[in-house]
Coordinates of C-alpha atoms in Angstrom, one line a residue:
M1 CA 0.0 0.0 -0.2
G2 CA 3.1 2.2 0.0
E3 CA 3.2 2.4 3.8
P4 CA 5.5 5.3 4.7
S5 CA 8.8 4.7 6.9
D6 CA 9.0 6.3 10.1
R7 CA 11.9 8.5 8.4
D8 CA 9.1 9.9 6.2
A9 CA 7.2 11.4 9.1
P10 CA 7.8 14.9 10.1
G11 CA 10.6 14.9 12.4
G12 CA 12.8 12.5 10.7
A13 CA 12.7 9.2 12.9
T14 CA 14.3 6.3 11.9
G15 CA 12.8 2.7 12.4
G16 CA 10.4 0.0 10.9
G17 CA 7.2 1.3 9.5
G18 CA 4.9 -1.3 11.5
T19 CA 6.9 -2.2 14.3
G20 CA 5.9 0.5 16.7
A21 CA 9.4 1.7 17.4
A22 CA 8.4 5.2 17.4
V23 CA 4.7 5.5 18.3
A24 CA 3.8 7.0 21.4
D25 CA 6.3 9.8 21.6
R26 CA 7.1 10.3 18.0
P27 CA 10.3 12.6 17.3
V28 CA 8.1 15.6 16.0
A29 CA 7.0 16.3 19.5
Q30 CA 10.7 16.5 20.6
A31 CA 12.0 18.4 17.5
A32 CA 9.9 21.6 18.3
P33 CA 8.8 23.0 21.8
A34 CA 5.6 21.4 22.9
P35 CA 2.7 24.0 22.3
R36 CA 0.7 25.0 25.2
W37 CA -2.3 23.5 24.2
R38 CA -4.3 22.8 27.6
W39 CA -7.5 24.3 27.1
W40 CA -8.5 25.8 23.8
P41 CA -9.4 22.4 22.4
W42 CA -12.0 21.6 25.4
L43 CA -13.2 25.2 24.9
A44 CA -13.3 24.8 21.0
M45 CA -15.5 21.5 21.4
V46 CA -17.8 23.1 24.1
A47 CA -18.2 26.3 21.6
V48 CA -19.0 24.0 18.5
G49 CA -21.3 21.9 20.4
A50 CA -23.2 24.9 21.8
A51 CA -23.4 26.3 18.0
L52 CA -24.6 23.2 16.6
W53 CA -27.1 22.6 19.3
G54 CA -28.2 26.0 19.0
F55 CA -28.8 25.5 15.2
W56 CA -30.6 22.3 15.9
W57 CA -33.0 23.9 18.4
W58 CA -33.9 26.7 16.0
S59 CA -34.4 24.3 13.2
Q60 CA -37.1 22.5 15.3
T61 CA -39.1 26.1 15.4
L62 CA -39.4 26.2 11.5
A63 CA -42.5 24.6 10.0
P64 CA -42.3 20.9 8.9
L65 CA -40.9 20.4 5.5
G66 CA -43.8 17.8 4.7
W67 CA -41.8 15.5 2.3
G68 CA -39.6 12.4 2.6
Y69 CA -37.7 11.7 5.9
F70 CA -36.6 15.3 6.2
A71 CA -39.8 16.5 8.0
R72 CA -37.7 17.4 11.2
R73 CA -34.6 19.6 9.8
P74 CA -31.7 19.2 9.7
I75 CA -31.2 15.5 10.4
Y76 CA -32.1 12.8 8.0
G77 CA -34.7 10.9 9.7
V78 CA -38.0 10.8 11.5
F79 CA -37.9 12.4 15.0
I80 CA -39.1 9.6 17.3
P81 CA -37.1 9.7 20.5
L82 CA -36.6 6.1 21.7
W83 CA -33.7 4.5 23.9
D84 CA -34.3 0.9 24.8
A85 CA -32.6 -1.4 27.4
L86 CA -30.4 -2.8 24.5
A87 CA -28.7 0.7 24.4
L88 CA -26.8 -0.6 27.6
W89 CA -24.8 -2.6 25.5
V90 CA -23.0 0.5 24.2
I91 CA -21.3 1.1 27.7
P92 CA -19.1 -2.0 27.5
A93 CA -18.2 -1.6 23.7
G94 CA -17.7 2.1 24.2
V95 CA -15.5 1.5 27.2
L96 CA -13.6 -1.2 25.0
L97 CA -13.2 1.2 22.1
A98 CA -11.9 4.0 24.5
G99 CA -9.6 1.8 26.2
L100 CA -8.2 0.7 22.8
G101 CA -7.6 4.1 21.9
W102 CA -5.6 4.7 25.0
M103 CA -3.7 1.8 24.3
V104 CA -2.9 2.0 20.5
S105 CA -1.7 5.8 21.1
S106 CA 0.5 4.9 24.1
W107 CA 2.1 1.7 23.6
R108 CA 5.0 1.7 21.6
R109 CA 5.4 -2.0 20.9
L110 CA 2.2 -2.7 19.2
P111 CA 2.4 -3.0 15.5
A112 CA 0.5 -0.7 13.2
A113 CA -1.3 -3.7 11.8
A114 CA -2.2 -5.2 14.8
A115 CA -3.4 -1.7 16.2
L116 CA -5.5 -1.1 13.0
L117 CA -7.1 -4.5 13.1
L118 CA -8.1 -3.9 16.9
V119 CA -9.5 -0.6 15.9
V120 CA -11.7 -2.0 12.7
L121 CA -12.9 -4.7 15.1
A122 CA -13.7 -2.6 18.2
G123 CA -15.5 0.0 15.9
L124 CA -17.5 -3.0 14.5
A125 CA -18.5 -4.0 17.8
T126 CA -19.4 -0.4 19.0
A127 CA -21.4 0.0 15.6
T128 CA -23.5 -3.1 16.4
A129 CA -24.3 -1.9 20.0
V130 CA -25.3 1.5 18.6
A131 CA -27.6 -0.1 15.8
L132 CA -29.4 -1.7 19.0
V133 CA -30.0 1.5 20.7
R134 CA -33.5 1.9 19.7
G135 CA -34.2 -2.0 20.5
D136 CA -34.9 -3.5 17.2
P137 CA -32.5 -5.9 16.1
E138 CA -33.8 -5.7 12.6
D139 CA -32.0 -2.2 12.3
L140 CA -29.0 -4.3 11.6
T141 CA -30.2 -5.9 8.4
R142 CA -32.9 -3.2 7.3
G143 CA -30.4 -1.6 4.7
I144 CA -30.2 -5.0 2.9
S145 CA -34.0 -5.9 2.5
T146 CA -34.7 -7.6 -0.8
H147 CA -38.4 -6.6 -0.6
R148 CA -39.8 -5.1 -3.7
N149 CA -41.0 -2.1 -1.7
A150 CA -37.9 -1.7 0.4
P151 CA -36.2 1.9 -0.3
Y152 CA -32.8 0.8 -0.8
Y153 CA -30.5 -0.7 -3.5
T154 CA -31.4 -4.4 -2.7
S155 CA -35.1 -3.8 -3.7
D156 CA -33.8 -3.9 -7.1
L157 CA -31.3 -6.8 -6.9
H158 CA -33.8 -8.9 -8.4
F159 CA -32.9 -7.6 -11.9
V160 CA -29.4 -9.0 -11.4
Y161 CA -30.7 -12.7 -11.1
E162 CA -33.2 -12.0 -14.0
Y163 CA -30.4 -10.8 -16.4
R164 CA -27.5 -12.4 -15.0
L165 CA -24.7 -10.3 -14.1
R166 CA -23.1 -9.1 -17.0
G167 CA -26.5 -8.8 -18.8
F168 CA -27.8 -6.6 -15.8
V169 CA -24.6 -4.3 -16.1
E170 CA -24.8 -4.0 -19.6
R171 CA -28.6 -2.9 -19.6
H172 CA -28.2 -0.9 -16.0
P173 CA -28.6 2.6 -17.9
E174 CA -31.9 1.4 -19.7
L175 CA -33.1 -0.4 -16.8
S176 CA -32.8 2.8 -14.7
E177 CA -36.5 4.1 -15.2
R178 CA -37.8 0.7 -13.9
F179 CA -35.6 0.7 -10.5
H180 CA -37.7 0.8 -7.4
S181 CA -35.0 2.7 -5.3
Y182 CA -34.1 6.0 -6.1
N183 CA -30.5 5.1 -4.9
S184 CA -30.4 2.7 -7.5
R185 CA -31.1 5.2 -10.2
T186 CA -28.2 7.8 -9.1
H187 CA -25.4 5.2 -8.7
P188 CA -23.4 3.2 -11.3
A189 CA -23.8 -0.5 -11.7
G190 CA -21.0 -1.5 -9.6
V191 CA -23.1 -1.0 -6.3
F192 CA -25.0 -4.1 -7.8
V193 CA -22.0 -6.2 -8.4
F194 CA -20.8 -5.7 -4.8
L195 CA -24.1 -6.5 -3.5
F196 CA -24.7 -9.5 -5.7
L197 CA -21.2 -10.9 -4.7
L198 CA -21.9 -10.8 -1.0
F199 CA -25.5 -12.6 -1.5
K200 CA -23.8 -15.3 -3.6
I201 CA -20.9 -15.8 -1.3
F202 CA -23.5 -16.0 2.0
G203 CA -26.6 -16.9 0.4
S204 CA -29.7 -14.7 0.5
A205 CA -31.0 -16.1 3.8
Q206 CA -27.7 -15.0 5.6
K207 CA -28.5 -11.4 5.9
L208 CA -27.2 -10.8 9.2
W209 CA -23.7 -12.0 8.0
I210 CA -24.0 -9.8 4.7
A211 CA -24.8 -6.8 7.1
V212 CA -21.7 -7.6 9.2
T213 CA -19.3 -8.0 6.3
I214 CA -20.7 -4.6 5.0
A215 CA -19.9 -2.8 8.2
L216 CA -16.6 -4.5 8.5
I217 CA -15.5 -3.3 5.4
A218 CA -17.0 0.4 6.2
F219 CA -14.5 0.4 9.3
T220 CA -11.5 -0.4 7.3
A221 CA -11.5 3.2 6.2
A222 CA -9.6 3.4 9.5
V223 CA -6.6 2.4 7.6
A224 CA -6.9 5.4 5.3
T225 CA -7.1 7.8 8.1
W226 CA -4.1 6.0 9.6
L227 CA -2.3 6.6 6.2
I228 CA -3.2 10.3 6.1
G229 CA -2.2 11.1 9.7
R230 CA 0.9 9.1 9.4
T231 CA 2.2 10.9 6.3
L232 CA 1.4 14.4 7.6
G233 CA 2.2 14.0 11.4
G234 CA 3.5 10.7 12.1
E235 CA 2.6 7.3 13.5
R236 CA 1.0 8.4 16.7
A237 CA -1.2 11.1 14.9
G238 CA -2.3 8.3 12.5
R239 CA -3.4 6.0 15.1
I240 CA -5.2 8.7 17.0
G241 CA -6.9 9.6 13.9
A242 CA -7.9 6.0 13.2
V243 CA -9.6 5.7 16.6
L244 CA -11.3 8.8 16.5
F245 CA -12.6 7.9 13.0
A246 CA -14.0 4.6 14.6
A247 CA -15.9 6.3 17.2
S248 CA -17.3 9.2 15.4
P249 CA -21.1 9.0 15.2
G250 CA -21.6 9.0 11.3
P251 CA -19.7 5.6 10.9
L252 CA -21.1 4.0 13.9
M253 CA -24.8 4.8 13.0
L254 CA -24.3 4.3 9.2
A255 CA -22.2 1.2 9.0
Y256 CA -24.8 -1.2 9.2
S257 CA -27.4 0.6 7.0
N258 CA -25.9 2.6 4.5
L259 CA -23.8 1.9 1.5
D260 CA -22.1 5.3 1.4
T261 CA -20.0 3.9 4.3
V262 CA -18.5 1.4 1.9
F263 CA -18.1 3.9 -0.9
A264 CA -16.0 5.9 1.7
V265 CA -13.5 3.1 1.6
P266 CA -11.8 3.4 -1.7
M267 CA -12.6 7.0 -1.7
A268 CA -10.5 7.8 1.5
L269 CA -7.8 5.3 0.9
S270 CA -7.3 7.0 -2.7
V271 CA -7.0 10.4 -0.9
G272 CA -4.4 8.9 1.4
L273 CA -2.4 7.5 -1.7
F274 CA -2.5 11.0 -3.3
V275 CA -1.3 12.5 -0.1
L276 CA 1.6 9.8 0.1
A277 CA 2.5 10.3 -3.5
V278 CA 2.6 14.1 -3.1
H279 CA 5.1 13.6 -0.2
R280 CA 7.4 11.1 -2.1
R281 CA 6.6 12.6 -5.7
S282 CA 6.0 8.9 -6.6
A283 CA 4.2 8.3 -9.8
P284 CA 3.5 4.6 -9.1
I285 CA 1.7 5.7 -5.7
A286 CA -0.2 8.3 -7.6
A287 CA -1.2 5.6 -10.1
A288 CA -2.5 3.1 -7.3
G289 CA -4.4 6.0 -5.9
G290 CA -6.1 6.5 -9.3
A291 CA -6.7 2.8 -9.6
V292 CA -8.4 2.9 -6.2
L293 CA -10.4 5.9 -7.0
G294 CA -11.6 3.9 -10.3
V295 CA -12.8 1.1 -8.0
G296 CA -14.8 3.7 -6.1
T297 CA -16.2 5.2 -9.5
L298 CA -17.8 1.9 -10.2
M299 CA -20.0 2.5 -7.5
T300 CA -20.4 6.0 -6.8
F301 CA -20.2 9.4 -9.1
A302 CA -18.9 11.2 -5.9
T303 CA -15.5 10.3 -6.7
S304 CA -15.4 13.3 -9.3
F305 CA -15.1 15.5 -6.2
V306 CA -11.9 13.6 -5.1
V307 CA -10.6 14.2 -8.6
I308 CA -11.1 17.8 -8.7
A309 CA -9.7 18.4 -5.3
A310 CA -6.5 16.2 -6.0
V311 CA -6.0 17.9 -9.3
V312 CA -5.8 21.5 -7.4
A313 CA -4.0 20.1 -4.4
V314 CA -1.2 18.4 -6.4
L315 CA -0.5 21.2 -8.9
V316 CA -0.4 23.6 -5.7
Q317 CA 1.9 21.4 -3.8
C318 CA 4.1 20.2 -6.7
G319 CA 3.8 22.7 -9.5
W320 CA 3.0 22.2 -13.0
R321 CA 5.8 19.6 -14.3
T322 CA 5.7 17.3 -11.0
G323 CA 2.3 17.6 -10.6
G324 CA 1.4 16.9 -14.0
R325 CA 3.3 13.8 -13.9
L326 CA 1.7 12.5 -10.9
L327 CA -1.7 13.5 -12.3
A328 CA -1.1 11.6 -15.5
A329 CA 0.0 8.7 -13.6
A330 CA -3.3 8.6 -11.5
A331 CA -5.4 9.2 -14.5
G332 CA -3.9 6.2 -16.1
G333 CA -4.7 3.9 -13.0
G334 CA -8.4 5.2 -12.8
V335 CA -8.8 4.9 -16.5
A336 CA -7.2 1.2 -16.6
V337 CA -9.7 0.1 -13.8
L338 CA -12.8 1.5 -15.7
A339 CA -11.3 0.3 -19.1
L340 CA -11.1 -3.2 -17.3
A341 CA -14.5 -3.1 -15.9
W342 CA -16.0 -2.3 -19.3
L343 CA -14.1 -5.1 -21.0
V344 CA -15.1 -7.7 -18.3
L345 CA -18.7 -6.8 -17.3
G346 CA -19.6 -4.1 -19.8
L347 CA -19.8 -1.6 -17.0
N348 CA -20.2 1.9 -18.5
V349 CA -20.2 4.5 -15.7
F350 CA -20.7 7.5 -18.2
A351 CA -24.0 6.2 -19.6
S352 CA -25.3 5.2 -16.1
Y353 CA -24.3 9.1 -15.1
L354 CA -26.2 10.4 -18.2
V355 CA -29.6 8.8 -17.2
S356 CA -29.2 9.4 -13.6
P357 CA -32.3 11.7 -12.6
R358 CA -31.8 15.3 -11.4
V359 CA -33.1 16.3 -8.4
S360 CA -35.7 19.2 -8.0
G361 CA -37.7 21.2 -5.5
Y362 CA -35.3 20.6 -2.6
S363 CA -33.2 23.8 -2.9
T364 CA -33.6 26.5 -0.1
T365 CA -31.1 28.8 1.6
Y366 CA -31.7 26.9 4.9
W367 CA -29.6 24.1 3.6
M368 CA -26.5 26.4 2.8
V369 CA -25.8 26.1 6.4
G370 CA -28.1 23.0 7.3
S371 CA -26.3 20.6 5.1
P372 CA -22.7 21.4 6.7
A373 CA -24.3 21.6 10.2
A374 CA -26.0 18.3 9.8
W375 CA -22.7 16.6 8.8
L376 CA -20.7 18.3 11.6
M377 CA -23.5 16.9 13.9
Y378 CA -22.9 13.3 12.6
A379 CA -19.0 13.9 12.6
G380 CA -19.1 14.4 16.4
L381 CA -17.4 17.0 18.4
P382 CA -13.9 16.0 18.3
L383 CA -14.0 15.8 14.3
A384 CA -16.3 19.1 14.2
A385 CA -14.0 21.0 16.3
L386 CA -10.4 19.6 16.3
G387 CA -10.6 18.2 12.8
V388 CA -12.1 21.3 11.3
V389 CA -9.3 23.4 13.2
G390 CA -6.7 21.1 11.8
L391 CA -7.8 21.7 8.1
F392 CA -7.0 25.5 8.5
R393 CA -4.4 25.8 11.3
K394 CA -1.0 24.6 10.7
V395 CA 0.1 22.0 13.2
P396 CA 3.5 22.4 14.5
G397 CA 5.7 19.7 13.3
A398 CA 3.1 18.5 10.7
R399 CA 2.6 18.8 7.2
R400 CA -0.7 20.9 6.0
P401 CA -3.2 18.7 4.8
V402 CA -4.0 20.6 1.6
L403 CA -6.0 17.9 -0.5
I404 CA -8.4 17.4 2.5
T405 CA -9.0 21.0 2.9
V406 CA -9.7 21.8 -0.7
L407 CA -12.1 18.6 -0.7
V408 CA -14.0 20.0 2.3
L409 CA -14.2 23.4 0.9
F410 CA -15.5 22.1 -2.1
M411 CA -18.1 20.0 -1.0
V412 CA -19.6 22.9 1.3
L413 CA -19.5 25.1 -1.8
W414 CA -21.1 22.4 -4.1
A415 CA -23.8 21.8 -1.4
A416 CA -24.7 25.4 -1.7
L417 CA -25.4 25.4 -5.3
P418 CA -29.0 24.5 -6.8
S419 CA -29.7 20.6 -6.3
E420 CA -30.8 20.6 -10.0
L421 CA -27.1 21.1 -10.8
T422 CA -25.4 19.2 -8.0
K423 CA -27.9 16.2 -8.0
L424 CA -27.5 16.3 -4.2
R425 CA -30.3 16.0 -2.1
P426 CA -30.0 18.7 0.8
G427 CA -30.1 17.1 4.3
E428 CA -28.7 13.9 3.4
V429 CA -25.1 14.9 3.5
E430 CA -24.5 13.2 6.5
R431 CA -24.7 10.3 4.4
T432 CA -23.4 11.2 1.0
W433 CA -20.5 12.7 2.8
A434 CA -19.5 9.8 4.6
F435 CA -16.1 9.7 2.7
L436 CA -15.2 13.1 4.7
Y437 CA -15.3 11.3 8.0
P438 CA -12.1 9.4 7.9
L439 CA -10.3 12.5 6.1
V440 CA -11.4 15.0 8.8
A441 CA -10.4 12.5 11.6
A442 CA -7.0 12.3 10.3
T443 CA -6.6 16.1 10.9
A444 CA -8.1 15.7 14.3
G445 CA -5.3 13.1 14.9
L446 CA -3.0 15.8 14.2
V447 CA -4.2 18.2 16.6
V448 CA -4.8 15.7 19.5
D449 CA -1.4 14.4 18.9
R450 CA 0.1 17.7 19.1
W451 CA -2.2 18.9 22.1
T452 CA -1.2 15.8 24.0
A453 CA 2.5 16.0 23.3
G454 CA 2.9 18.9 25.7
F455 CA 1.4 16.8 28.6
R456 CA 3.9 15.7 31.3
R457 CA 2.5 12.6 32.4
P458 CA 2.3 9.9 29.8
W459 CA -0.9 8.2 31.0
A460 CA -2.6 11.6 30.5
R461 CA -2.0 11.6 26.6
G462 CA -3.9 8.4 26.1
A463 CA -6.6 9.4 28.8
V464 CA -7.5 12.4 26.6
V465 CA -8.0 10.1 23.3
A466 CA -10.1 7.8 25.6
V467 CA -12.2 10.6 26.8
L468 CA -12.8 11.9 23.2
V469 CA -14.0 8.4 22.2
L470 CA -16.5 8.3 24.9
L471 CA -17.7 11.8 24.0
S472 CA -18.1 10.6 20.3
V473 CA -19.9 7.3 21.1
G474 CA -22.0 9.3 23.6
Q475 CA -23.3 11.6 20.8
A476 CA -24.0 8.5 18.4
V477 CA -26.0 7.3 21.3
L478 CA -28.0 10.4 21.6
I479 CA -28.7 11.0 17.8
Q480 CA -29.5 7.4 17.1
G481 CA -32.1 7.6 19.9
F482 CA -33.7 10.6 18.5
Y483 CA -33.9 9.7 15.1
H484 CA -35.4 6.5 13.5
N485 CA -33.8 6.1 10.2
F486 CA -34.7 3.5 7.5
F487 CA -31.6 2.8 5.7

């Protein structure tokens, strides 16, 4: 995957990339005086939390929208507060994840691969508990219901069985008007290839195993978070970012019910590879990033946002000559994947895009603020406050996250444009922007790493990470209990 060695991290450490030889107290924290970041991160989270709560409360005073699941702004879902006794399972799961965050950010000898595996599994366990907060075990499998009236992709999976895999993929654009699910009409056929393979492997009767596999894949985006954080700020920053991603409300609430979390995996990993390619000026790594992004493009058109942001960021950081070389390599990798999918399966992403429906009737000035606010609520306070700070404030000893900053700004600008142009459904960005959670978690990891580097007691550094994890998990329980979501 092009893992950077410790000498690639700011501060110039030496040692093996995955042995944990320079994990807890990375050299960048010794290379520059520790900043006196004692209280402002806490105050920033309090201020952001108050602002988001105030906006949410004000939104409740507005007239109901009266359409879809957006009746109660700004969160996508039906406002039916409910916390069942099953919600108590979140306590041991959250404590486990918090303790793991403490360990992986403090224990020098734990290899990176083992740390990331533990983070992914602990995130999966916590997401399972969060999905049961409302007391309905069917919430684990609701997003993959194959009933013809189900609102999600799998309601149209029967077409794949009728036409066979290649026949369906080739006919996907012409079948668009016959799809029951709106999501089926707004995404390429790669989504159905992914779902069909899962159902083929496990069998249609094993929906729980399919749902668990989808959630497990969703949490592997923690690897991309680690890669970005490690490239920009060192091993410990990457590990902290990975833990904060796994604890953020969005991934915890959506992993079992929404395929946008699966789309986020190749999108976030491609960003991580592009960041590494810029750092190393490596065309092969850029080509790998383009290939990974090509895989994502088979399932979602949203990869175009990463393409635009990458072009801007690479040219700004590398100049026209080197940047052009990296972008050409990335384009070659992406085109190769799309061409291979067309030759093997007849998958034509561009034909599917041309027939995708336009959104109309949803554009209001409210969503210019409401969309980013809803996403920040789902991101959780550590990401909404510290991650956003890390986008714009230079963290001492770390590199600037230029690509991530450009991408986030572009998404906010894009969401403010008329939905007839963007094809975005305002109010749904906490789902469709799922690929931003691992990215902003990486910048939050940079801030938290630098913040805790100034603590004299080593145990206090890991304790801060644990508290932030518990804070995020608590928010997930709160939002999950307030809103009933169908997928």
